[in-house]
Coordinates of C-alpha atoms and ligand atoms in Angstrom, one line a residue:
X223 CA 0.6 15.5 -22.0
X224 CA 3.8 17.8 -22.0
X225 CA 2.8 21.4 -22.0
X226 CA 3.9 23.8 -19.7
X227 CA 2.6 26.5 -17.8
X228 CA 4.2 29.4 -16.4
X229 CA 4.2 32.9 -14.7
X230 CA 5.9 35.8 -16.1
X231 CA 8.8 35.8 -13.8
X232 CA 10.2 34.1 -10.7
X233 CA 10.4 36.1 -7.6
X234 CA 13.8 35.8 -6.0
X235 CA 13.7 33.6 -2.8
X236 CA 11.7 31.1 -4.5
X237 CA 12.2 27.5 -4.2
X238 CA 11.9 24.4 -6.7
X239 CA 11.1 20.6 -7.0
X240 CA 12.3 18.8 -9.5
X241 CA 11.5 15.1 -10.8
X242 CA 8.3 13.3 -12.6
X243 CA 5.1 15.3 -11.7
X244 CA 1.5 14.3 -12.2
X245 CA -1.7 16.6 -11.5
X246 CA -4.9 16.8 -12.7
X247 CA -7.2 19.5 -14.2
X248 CA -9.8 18.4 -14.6
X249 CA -12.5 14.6 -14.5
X250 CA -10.4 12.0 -16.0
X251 CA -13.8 9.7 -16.8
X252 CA -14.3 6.4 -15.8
X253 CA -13.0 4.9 -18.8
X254 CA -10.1 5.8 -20.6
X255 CA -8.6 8.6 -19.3
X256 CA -9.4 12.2 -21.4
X257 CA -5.6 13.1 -21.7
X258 CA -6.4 16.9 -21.7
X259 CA -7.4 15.7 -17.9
X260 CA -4.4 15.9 -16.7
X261 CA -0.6 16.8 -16.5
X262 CA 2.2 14.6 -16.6
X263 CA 6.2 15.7 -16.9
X264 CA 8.8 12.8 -16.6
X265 CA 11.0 15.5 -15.9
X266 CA 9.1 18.6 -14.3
X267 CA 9.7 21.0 -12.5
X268 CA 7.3 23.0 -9.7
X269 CA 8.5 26.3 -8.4
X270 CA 7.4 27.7 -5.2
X271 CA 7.3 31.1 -3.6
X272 CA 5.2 32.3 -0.7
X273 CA 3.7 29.1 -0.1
X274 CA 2.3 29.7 -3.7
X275 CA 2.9 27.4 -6.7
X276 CA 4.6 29.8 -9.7
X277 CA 4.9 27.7 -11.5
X278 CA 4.9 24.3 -13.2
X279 CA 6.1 22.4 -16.5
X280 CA 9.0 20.5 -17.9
X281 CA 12.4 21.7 -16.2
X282 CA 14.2 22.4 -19.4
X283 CA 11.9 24.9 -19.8
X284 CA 12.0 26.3 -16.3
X285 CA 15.3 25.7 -14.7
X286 CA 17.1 27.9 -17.1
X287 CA 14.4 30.6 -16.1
X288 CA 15.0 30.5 -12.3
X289 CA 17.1 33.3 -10.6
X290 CA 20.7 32.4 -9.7
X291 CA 21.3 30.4 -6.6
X292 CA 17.7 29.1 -6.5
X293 CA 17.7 26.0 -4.4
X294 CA 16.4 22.7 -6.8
X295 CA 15.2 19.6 -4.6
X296 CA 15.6 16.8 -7.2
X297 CA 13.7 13.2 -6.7
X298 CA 14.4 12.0 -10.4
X299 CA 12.8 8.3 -8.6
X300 CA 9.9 10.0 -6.8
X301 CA 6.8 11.3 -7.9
X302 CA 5.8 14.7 -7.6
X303 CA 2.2 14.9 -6.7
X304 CA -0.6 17.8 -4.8
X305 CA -1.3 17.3 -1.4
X306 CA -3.7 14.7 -1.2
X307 CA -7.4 15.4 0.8
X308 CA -10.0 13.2 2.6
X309 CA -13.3 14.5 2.5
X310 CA -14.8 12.5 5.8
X311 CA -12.3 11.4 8.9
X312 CA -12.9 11.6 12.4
X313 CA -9.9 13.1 14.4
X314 CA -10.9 11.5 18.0
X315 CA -11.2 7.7 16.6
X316 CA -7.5 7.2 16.5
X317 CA -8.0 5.0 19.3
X318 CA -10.7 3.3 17.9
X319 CA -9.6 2.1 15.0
X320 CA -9.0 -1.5 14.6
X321 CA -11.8 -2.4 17.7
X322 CA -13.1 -6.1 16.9
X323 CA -16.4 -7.6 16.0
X324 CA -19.3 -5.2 16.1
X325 CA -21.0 -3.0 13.1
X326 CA -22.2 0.0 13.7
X327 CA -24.8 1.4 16.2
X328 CA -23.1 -1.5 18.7
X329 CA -19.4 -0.3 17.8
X330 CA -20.3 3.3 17.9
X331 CA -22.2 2.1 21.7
X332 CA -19.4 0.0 22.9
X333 CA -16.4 1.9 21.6
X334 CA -16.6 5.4 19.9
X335 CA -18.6 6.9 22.9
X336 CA -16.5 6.0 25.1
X337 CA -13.5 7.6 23.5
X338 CA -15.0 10.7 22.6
X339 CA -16.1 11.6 25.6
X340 CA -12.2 12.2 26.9
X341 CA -12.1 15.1 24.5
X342 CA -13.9 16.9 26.8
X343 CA -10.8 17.7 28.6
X344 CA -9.1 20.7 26.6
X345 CA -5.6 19.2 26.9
X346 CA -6.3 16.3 25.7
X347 CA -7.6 17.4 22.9
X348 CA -4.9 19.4 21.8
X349 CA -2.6 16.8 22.4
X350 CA -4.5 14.3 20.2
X351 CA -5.8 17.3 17.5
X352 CA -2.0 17.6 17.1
X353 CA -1.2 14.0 16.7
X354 CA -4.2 13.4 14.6
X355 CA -2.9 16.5 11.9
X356 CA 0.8 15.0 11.9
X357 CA -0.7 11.6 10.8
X358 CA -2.3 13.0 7.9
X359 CA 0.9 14.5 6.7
X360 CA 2.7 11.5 7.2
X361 CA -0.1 9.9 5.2
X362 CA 0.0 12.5 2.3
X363 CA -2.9 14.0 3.4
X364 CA -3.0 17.9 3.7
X365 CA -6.2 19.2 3.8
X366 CA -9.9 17.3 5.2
X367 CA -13.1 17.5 6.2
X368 CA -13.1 16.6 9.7
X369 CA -15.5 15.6 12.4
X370 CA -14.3 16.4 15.9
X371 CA -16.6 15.9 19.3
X372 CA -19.5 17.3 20.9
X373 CA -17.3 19.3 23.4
X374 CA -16.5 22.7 21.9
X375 CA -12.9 22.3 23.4
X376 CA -12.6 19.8 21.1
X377 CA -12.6 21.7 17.7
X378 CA -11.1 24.8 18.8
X379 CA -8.4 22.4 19.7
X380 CA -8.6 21.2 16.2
X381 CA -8.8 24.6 14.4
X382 CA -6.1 26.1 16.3
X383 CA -3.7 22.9 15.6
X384 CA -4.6 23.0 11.9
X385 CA -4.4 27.2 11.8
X386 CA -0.2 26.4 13.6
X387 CA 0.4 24.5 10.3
X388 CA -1.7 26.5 8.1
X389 CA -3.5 23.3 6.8
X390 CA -6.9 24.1 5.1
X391 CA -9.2 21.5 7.5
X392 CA -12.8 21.7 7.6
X393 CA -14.5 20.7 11.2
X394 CA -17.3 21.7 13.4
X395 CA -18.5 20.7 17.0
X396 CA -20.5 17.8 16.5
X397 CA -23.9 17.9 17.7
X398 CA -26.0 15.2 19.4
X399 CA -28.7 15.4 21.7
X400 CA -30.8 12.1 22.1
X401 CA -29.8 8.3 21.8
X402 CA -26.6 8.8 23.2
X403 CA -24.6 8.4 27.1
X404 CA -23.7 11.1 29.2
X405 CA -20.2 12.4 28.4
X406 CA -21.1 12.8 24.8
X407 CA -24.6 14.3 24.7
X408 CA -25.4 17.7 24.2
X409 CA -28.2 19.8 24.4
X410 CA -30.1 21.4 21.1
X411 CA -29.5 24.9 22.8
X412 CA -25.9 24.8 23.9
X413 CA -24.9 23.1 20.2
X414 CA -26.4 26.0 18.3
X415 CA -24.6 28.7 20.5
X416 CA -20.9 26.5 20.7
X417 CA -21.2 26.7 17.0
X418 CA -21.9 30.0 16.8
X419 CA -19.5 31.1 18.7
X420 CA -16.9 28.6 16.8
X421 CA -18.2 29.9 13.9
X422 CA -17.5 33.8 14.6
X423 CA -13.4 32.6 16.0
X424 CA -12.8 30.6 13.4
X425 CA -14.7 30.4 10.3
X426 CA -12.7 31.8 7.3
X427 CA -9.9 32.5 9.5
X428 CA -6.9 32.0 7.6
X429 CA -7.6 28.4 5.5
X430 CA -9.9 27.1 8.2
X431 CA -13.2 26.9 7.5
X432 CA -16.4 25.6 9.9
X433 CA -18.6 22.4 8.9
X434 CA -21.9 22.3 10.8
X435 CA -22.0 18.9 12.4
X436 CA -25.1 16.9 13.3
X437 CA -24.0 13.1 13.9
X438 CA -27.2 11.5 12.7
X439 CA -30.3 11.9 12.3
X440 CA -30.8 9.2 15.1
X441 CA -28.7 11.4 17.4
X442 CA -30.3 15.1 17.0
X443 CA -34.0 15.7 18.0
X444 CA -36.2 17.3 15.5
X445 CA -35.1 20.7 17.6
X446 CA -31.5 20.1 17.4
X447 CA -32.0 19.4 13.5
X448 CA -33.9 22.6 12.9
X449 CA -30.7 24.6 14.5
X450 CA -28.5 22.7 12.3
X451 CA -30.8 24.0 9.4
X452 CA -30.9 27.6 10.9
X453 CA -26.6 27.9 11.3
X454 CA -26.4 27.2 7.7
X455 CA -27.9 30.3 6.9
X456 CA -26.6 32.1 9.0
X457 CA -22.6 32.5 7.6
X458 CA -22.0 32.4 3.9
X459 CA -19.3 29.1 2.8
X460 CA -20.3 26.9 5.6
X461 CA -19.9 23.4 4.4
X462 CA -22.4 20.7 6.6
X463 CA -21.2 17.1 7.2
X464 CA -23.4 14.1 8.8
X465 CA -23.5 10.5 8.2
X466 CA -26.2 8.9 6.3
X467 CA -28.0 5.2 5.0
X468 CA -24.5 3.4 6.4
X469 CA -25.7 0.6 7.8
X470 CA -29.4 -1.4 7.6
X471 CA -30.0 -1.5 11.0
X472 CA -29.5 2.5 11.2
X473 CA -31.6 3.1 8.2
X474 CA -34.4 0.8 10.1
X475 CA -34.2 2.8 13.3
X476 CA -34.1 6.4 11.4
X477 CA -37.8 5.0 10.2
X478 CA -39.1 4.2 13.7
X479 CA -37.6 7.8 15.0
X480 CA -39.1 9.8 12.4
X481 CA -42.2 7.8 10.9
X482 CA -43.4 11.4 9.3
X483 CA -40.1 11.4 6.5
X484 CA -40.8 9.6 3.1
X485 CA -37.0 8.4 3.6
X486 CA -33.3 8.6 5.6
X487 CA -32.6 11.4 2.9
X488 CA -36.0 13.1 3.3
X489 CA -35.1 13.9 6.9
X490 CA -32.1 16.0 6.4
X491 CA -34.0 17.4 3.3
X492 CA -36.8 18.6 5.5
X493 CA -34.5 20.3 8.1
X494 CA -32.5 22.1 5.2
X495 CA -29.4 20.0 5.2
X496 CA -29.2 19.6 1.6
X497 CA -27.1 21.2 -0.4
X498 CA -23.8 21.9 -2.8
X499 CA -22.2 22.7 0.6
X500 CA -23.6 19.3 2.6
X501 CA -21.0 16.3 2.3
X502 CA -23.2 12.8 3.3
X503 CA -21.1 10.3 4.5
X504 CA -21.5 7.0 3.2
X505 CA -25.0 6.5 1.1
X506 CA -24.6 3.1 0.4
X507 CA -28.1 1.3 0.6
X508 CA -29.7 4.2 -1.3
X509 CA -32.4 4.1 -4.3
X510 CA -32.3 6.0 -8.0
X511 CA -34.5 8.5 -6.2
X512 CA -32.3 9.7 -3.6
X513 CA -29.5 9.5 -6.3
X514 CA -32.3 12.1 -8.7
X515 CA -33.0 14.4 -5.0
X516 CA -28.5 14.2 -4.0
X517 CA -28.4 15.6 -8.0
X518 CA -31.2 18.5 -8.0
X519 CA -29.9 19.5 -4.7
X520 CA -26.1 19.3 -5.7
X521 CA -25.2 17.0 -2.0
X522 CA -22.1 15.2 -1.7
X523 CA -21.5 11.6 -1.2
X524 CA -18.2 10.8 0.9
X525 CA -17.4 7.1 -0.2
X526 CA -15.4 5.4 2.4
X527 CA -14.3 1.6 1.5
X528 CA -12.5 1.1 4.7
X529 CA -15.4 2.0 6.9
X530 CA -17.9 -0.4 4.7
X531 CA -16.0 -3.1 4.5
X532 CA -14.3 -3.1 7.8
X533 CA -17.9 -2.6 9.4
X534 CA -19.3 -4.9 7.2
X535 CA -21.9 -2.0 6.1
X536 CA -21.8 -2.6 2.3
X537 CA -21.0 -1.9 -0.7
X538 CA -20.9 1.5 -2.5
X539 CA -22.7 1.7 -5.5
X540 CA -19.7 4.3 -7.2
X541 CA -21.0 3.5 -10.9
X542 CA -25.0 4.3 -10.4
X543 CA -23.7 7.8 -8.3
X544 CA -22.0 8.5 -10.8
X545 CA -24.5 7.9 -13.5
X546 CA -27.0 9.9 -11.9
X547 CA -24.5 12.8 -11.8
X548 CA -24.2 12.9 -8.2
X549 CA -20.8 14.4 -6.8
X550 CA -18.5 11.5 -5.0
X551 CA -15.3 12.4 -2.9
X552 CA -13.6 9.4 -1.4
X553 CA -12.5 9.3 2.2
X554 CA -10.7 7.6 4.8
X555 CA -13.3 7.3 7.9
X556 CA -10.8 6.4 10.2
X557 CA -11.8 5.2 13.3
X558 CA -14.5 3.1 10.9
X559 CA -12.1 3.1 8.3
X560 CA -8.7 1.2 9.2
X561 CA -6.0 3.7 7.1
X562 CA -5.5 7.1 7.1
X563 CA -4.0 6.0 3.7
X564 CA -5.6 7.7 0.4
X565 CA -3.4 5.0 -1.1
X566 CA -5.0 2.6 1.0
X567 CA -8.0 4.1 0.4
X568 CA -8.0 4.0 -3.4
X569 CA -7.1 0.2 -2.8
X570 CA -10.0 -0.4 -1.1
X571 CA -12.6 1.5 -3.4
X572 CA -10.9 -0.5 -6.3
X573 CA -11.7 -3.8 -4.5
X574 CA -15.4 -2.9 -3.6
X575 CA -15.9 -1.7 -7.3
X576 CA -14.7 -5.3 -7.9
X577 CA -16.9 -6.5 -5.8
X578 CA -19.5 -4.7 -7.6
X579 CA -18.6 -5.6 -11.0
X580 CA -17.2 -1.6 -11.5
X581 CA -14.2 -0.7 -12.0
X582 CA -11.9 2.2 -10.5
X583 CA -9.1 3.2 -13.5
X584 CA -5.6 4.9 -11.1
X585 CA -6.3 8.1 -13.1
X586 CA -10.0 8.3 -12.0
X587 CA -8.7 7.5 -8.0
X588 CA -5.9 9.6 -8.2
X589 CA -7.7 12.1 -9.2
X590 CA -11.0 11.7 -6.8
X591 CA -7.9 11.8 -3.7
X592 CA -6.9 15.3 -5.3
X593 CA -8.5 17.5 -7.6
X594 CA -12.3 16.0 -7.2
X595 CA -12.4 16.2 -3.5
X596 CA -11.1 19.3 -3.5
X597 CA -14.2 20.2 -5.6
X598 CA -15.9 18.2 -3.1
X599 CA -15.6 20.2 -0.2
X600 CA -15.3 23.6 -2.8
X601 CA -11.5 24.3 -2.3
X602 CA -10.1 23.9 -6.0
X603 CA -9.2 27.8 -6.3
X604 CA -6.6 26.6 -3.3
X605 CA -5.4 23.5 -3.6
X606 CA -6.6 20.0 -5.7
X607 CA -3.4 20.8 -8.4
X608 CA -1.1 22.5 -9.0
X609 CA -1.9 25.3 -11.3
X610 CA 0.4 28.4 -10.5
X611 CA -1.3 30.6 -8.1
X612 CA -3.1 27.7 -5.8
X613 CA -1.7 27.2 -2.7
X614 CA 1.7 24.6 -2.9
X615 CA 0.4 21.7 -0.8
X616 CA 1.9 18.9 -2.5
X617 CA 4.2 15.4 -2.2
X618 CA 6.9 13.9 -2.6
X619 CA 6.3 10.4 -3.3
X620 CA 8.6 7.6 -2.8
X621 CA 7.1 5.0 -5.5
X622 CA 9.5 2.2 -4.5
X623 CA 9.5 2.1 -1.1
X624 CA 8.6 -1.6 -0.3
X625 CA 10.2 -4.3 -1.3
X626 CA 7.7 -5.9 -4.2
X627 CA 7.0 -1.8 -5.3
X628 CA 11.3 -1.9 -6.1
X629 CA 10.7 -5.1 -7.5
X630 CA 8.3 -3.9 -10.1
X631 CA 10.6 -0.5 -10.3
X632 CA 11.4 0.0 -13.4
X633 CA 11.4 2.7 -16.4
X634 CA 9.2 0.7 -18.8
X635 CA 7.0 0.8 -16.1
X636 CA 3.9 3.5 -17.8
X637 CA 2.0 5.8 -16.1
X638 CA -0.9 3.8 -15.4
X639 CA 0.9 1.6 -14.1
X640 CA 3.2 3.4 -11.9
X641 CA 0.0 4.7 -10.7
X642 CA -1.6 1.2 -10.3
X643 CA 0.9 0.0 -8.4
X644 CA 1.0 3.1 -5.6
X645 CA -2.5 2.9 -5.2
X646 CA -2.6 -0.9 -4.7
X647 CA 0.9 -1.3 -2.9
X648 CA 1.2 2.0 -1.5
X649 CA 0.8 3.6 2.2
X650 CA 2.0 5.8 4.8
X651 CA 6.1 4.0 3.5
X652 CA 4.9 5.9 0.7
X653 CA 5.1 9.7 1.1
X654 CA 8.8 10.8 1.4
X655 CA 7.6 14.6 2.3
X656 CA 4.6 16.4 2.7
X657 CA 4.1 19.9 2.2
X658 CA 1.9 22.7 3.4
X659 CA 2.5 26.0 1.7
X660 CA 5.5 25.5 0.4
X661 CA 6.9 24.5 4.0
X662 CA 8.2 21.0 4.3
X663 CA 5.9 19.5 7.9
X664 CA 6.9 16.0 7.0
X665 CA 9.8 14.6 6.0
X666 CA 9.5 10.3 6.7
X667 CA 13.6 9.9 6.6
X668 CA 14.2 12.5 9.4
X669 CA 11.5 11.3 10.9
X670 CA 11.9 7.6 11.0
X671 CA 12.7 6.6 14.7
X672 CA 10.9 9.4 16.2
X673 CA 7.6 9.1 18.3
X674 CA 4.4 9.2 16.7
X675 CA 4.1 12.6 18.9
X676 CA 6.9 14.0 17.3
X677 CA 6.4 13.3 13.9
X678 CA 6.5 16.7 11.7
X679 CA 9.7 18.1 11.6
Ligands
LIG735 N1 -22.7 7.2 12.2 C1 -22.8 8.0 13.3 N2 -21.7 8.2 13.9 C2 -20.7 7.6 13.1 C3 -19.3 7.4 13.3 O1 -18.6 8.0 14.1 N3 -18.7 6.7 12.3 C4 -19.4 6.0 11.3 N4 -18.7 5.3 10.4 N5 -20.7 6.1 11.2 C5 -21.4 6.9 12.1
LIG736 ZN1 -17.8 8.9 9.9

């Protein structure tokens, strides 16, 4: 597709970015892909003024429109694409990712506790909230749904981190009362007022927005669940993120702790945690009828290939979630997961869908990492594309930047293929720049060298 879109005029002081561009506008389809879905311009251009896109289409048509002495970024190799978004990562699991040999109530026992019950100290959690938000930009990821830790130091540390760079990130004070060590556990009481209170600093202020967080169900009592119900009607927008039906062992143990629920799903049903707004992480050994009851209710599935494979929980059923219309956003689950990568992470959906016997077509992934999770998690008025007046979170991409990717380099190559190839041989090497508004916070060549610490620029 080669149309173009533009506003009526350029304000002076704005910026450009030229070279191949790709976003979509809408669900490619599984098969193949519906060409109005998208919009591709070998040679485009994306024009940028207060950290607002004004502007996108083929530069011939643009550059000649742009006041005098506009500045023009030009990657004529790269790939211009939006800001990529995870809809389920854990910012305190850094550390824990890559721990050997356990699946998950022992790994969550013998490592995950552990580690999350440092962020009780406030500087440490700003420290790592920090380091955690410049990894996803050095990823390509600019916006996410995030869970943080049961201390409330913990996501103000987050929110105020992610409100510096005026990222749009979703997170919430996790809560868990029961089945769990000291150092992590909360009360039902204290959660419900901590986020409150988080929810009156922070919610809607500038691009952050709060996520009401119970763990598990095998980690809140029936009291701390009913809270989690009550805070959802308490502020309008609030999204709610938990995990769910992972891992057999978990689903087994959610049946002796609540014998009264028909199902795992039935229990967050009964407390009031369905919902458009409720993103389930996970949902992997699931039946048609909590596909029909994810559907009526309009809940989210976060499908997150590194986690299932790398905690040998299984493999998502994309193809039967989808044919029951429910709503899937892919995501990263790091400290489960092993990549902050949505490269990486489209890799690894496209092998489990292998596994399967699915599929996973590049336009379908690409667009699930961009426009569908930002649909996901209810942001695509902001970002998800870049359709003038959304916010200019976006990439540069550098699609040769290993060795076999500038091996297969070349300009026969077609756009599914170009796509392919970043998706399967593409990571972190990948993104040349990530930006936020308009404002360059990564930039991989000046920042190749540098400490992790010190990573935006
Ligand atoms: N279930 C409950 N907590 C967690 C967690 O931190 N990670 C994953 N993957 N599953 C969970
Ligand atoms: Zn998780």
């Amino acid at each position: 597709m080669t149309t173009s879109t533009q506003a009526a005029s350029f304000a002076a002081g704005c910026t450009a970015f030229r070279g191949p561009l790709l976003h979509f506008l809408s669900e490619p389809g599984l098969g193949t892909p519906d060409p109005g879905s998208y919009s591709y311009f070998t040679d485009g251009l994306l024009v940028v003024a207060d950290g607002r896109v004004q502007a996108v289409g083929e530069a011939a048509e643009l550059l000649p429109q742009l006041p005098v002495g506009t500045p023009v970024e030009h990657s004529p190799e790269g790939l211009i694409l939006p800001g990529m978004i995870d809809t389920h990562v854990h910012m305190p699991q850094l550390a824990v990712m890559a721990s050997y040999g356990t699946q998950l109530l022992e790994w969550l026992e013998t490592y995950t506790f552990p580690t999350e019950s440092r962020f009780a100290d406030a500087d440490w959690s700003a420290k790592q909230s920090k380091v955690f938000l410049d990894l996803l930009l050095a990823h390509g990821t600019t916006s996410a749904l995030v869970f943080s830790t049961s201390h409330k130091v913990a996501s103000e540390a987050l929110f105020r981190a992610a409100h510096d760079y005026n990222m749009a990130i979703a997170t919430g004070r996790v809560m868990m009362d029961c089945n769990a060590p000291d150092g992590v556990r909360d009360t039902a009481e204290a959660s419900y007022e901590e986020s409150r209170e988080l929810i009156a600093r922070w919610h809607g202020t500038g691009r952050q927005r709060y996520a009401v967080t119970p763990r598990f169900a095998a980690t809140s009592t029936p009291e701390q669940l009913t809270y989690a119900g009550k805070l959802m009607t308490e502020a309008e927008g609030l999204l709610m993120q938990t995990h769910w039906a992972e891992n057999k062992a978990e689903i087994a143990w959610i049946a002796e702790l609540f014998p009264e629920r028909a199902s795992y799903l039935d229990v967050y049903d009964h407390f009031g945690l369905l919902g458009p707004r409720s993103v389930l992480a996970h949902g992997i050994h699931i039946d048609d009828a909590d596909r029909a009851r994810l559907a009526e209710t309009g809940t989210r599935i976060a499908f997150c290939p590194t986690s299932n494979t790398f905690l040998g929980s299984g493999l998502f059923d994309l193809s039967s979630a989808r044919g029951a219309d429910v709503e899937v956003g892919l995501a990263s689950d790091v400290g489960g997961g092993t990549s902050l990568s949505m490269l990486v992470t489209m890799a690894e959906a496209y092998k489990v869908c292998q596994l399967r016997g699915q599929s996973l077509n590049p336009f379908q992934a690409f667009y699930m990492a961009t426009l569908g999770n930002a649909k996901v998690l209810h942001q695509e008025t902001e970002t998800g594309n870049l359709a003038p007046g959304k916010m200019a979170d976006f990439l540069i991409i550098d699609r040769a930047a290993s060795p076999i990717q500038q091996l297969k380099h070349s300009a026969e190559r077609d756009l599914s293929g170009i796509l392919f190839d970043l998706m399967i041989l593409g990571d972190d090497r990948s993104i040349r720049r990530t930006y936020i508004a308009g404002q360059c916070r990564y930039d991989r060549d000046a920042a190749q060298g540098a400490a992790h610490a010190g990573l935006s620029v």
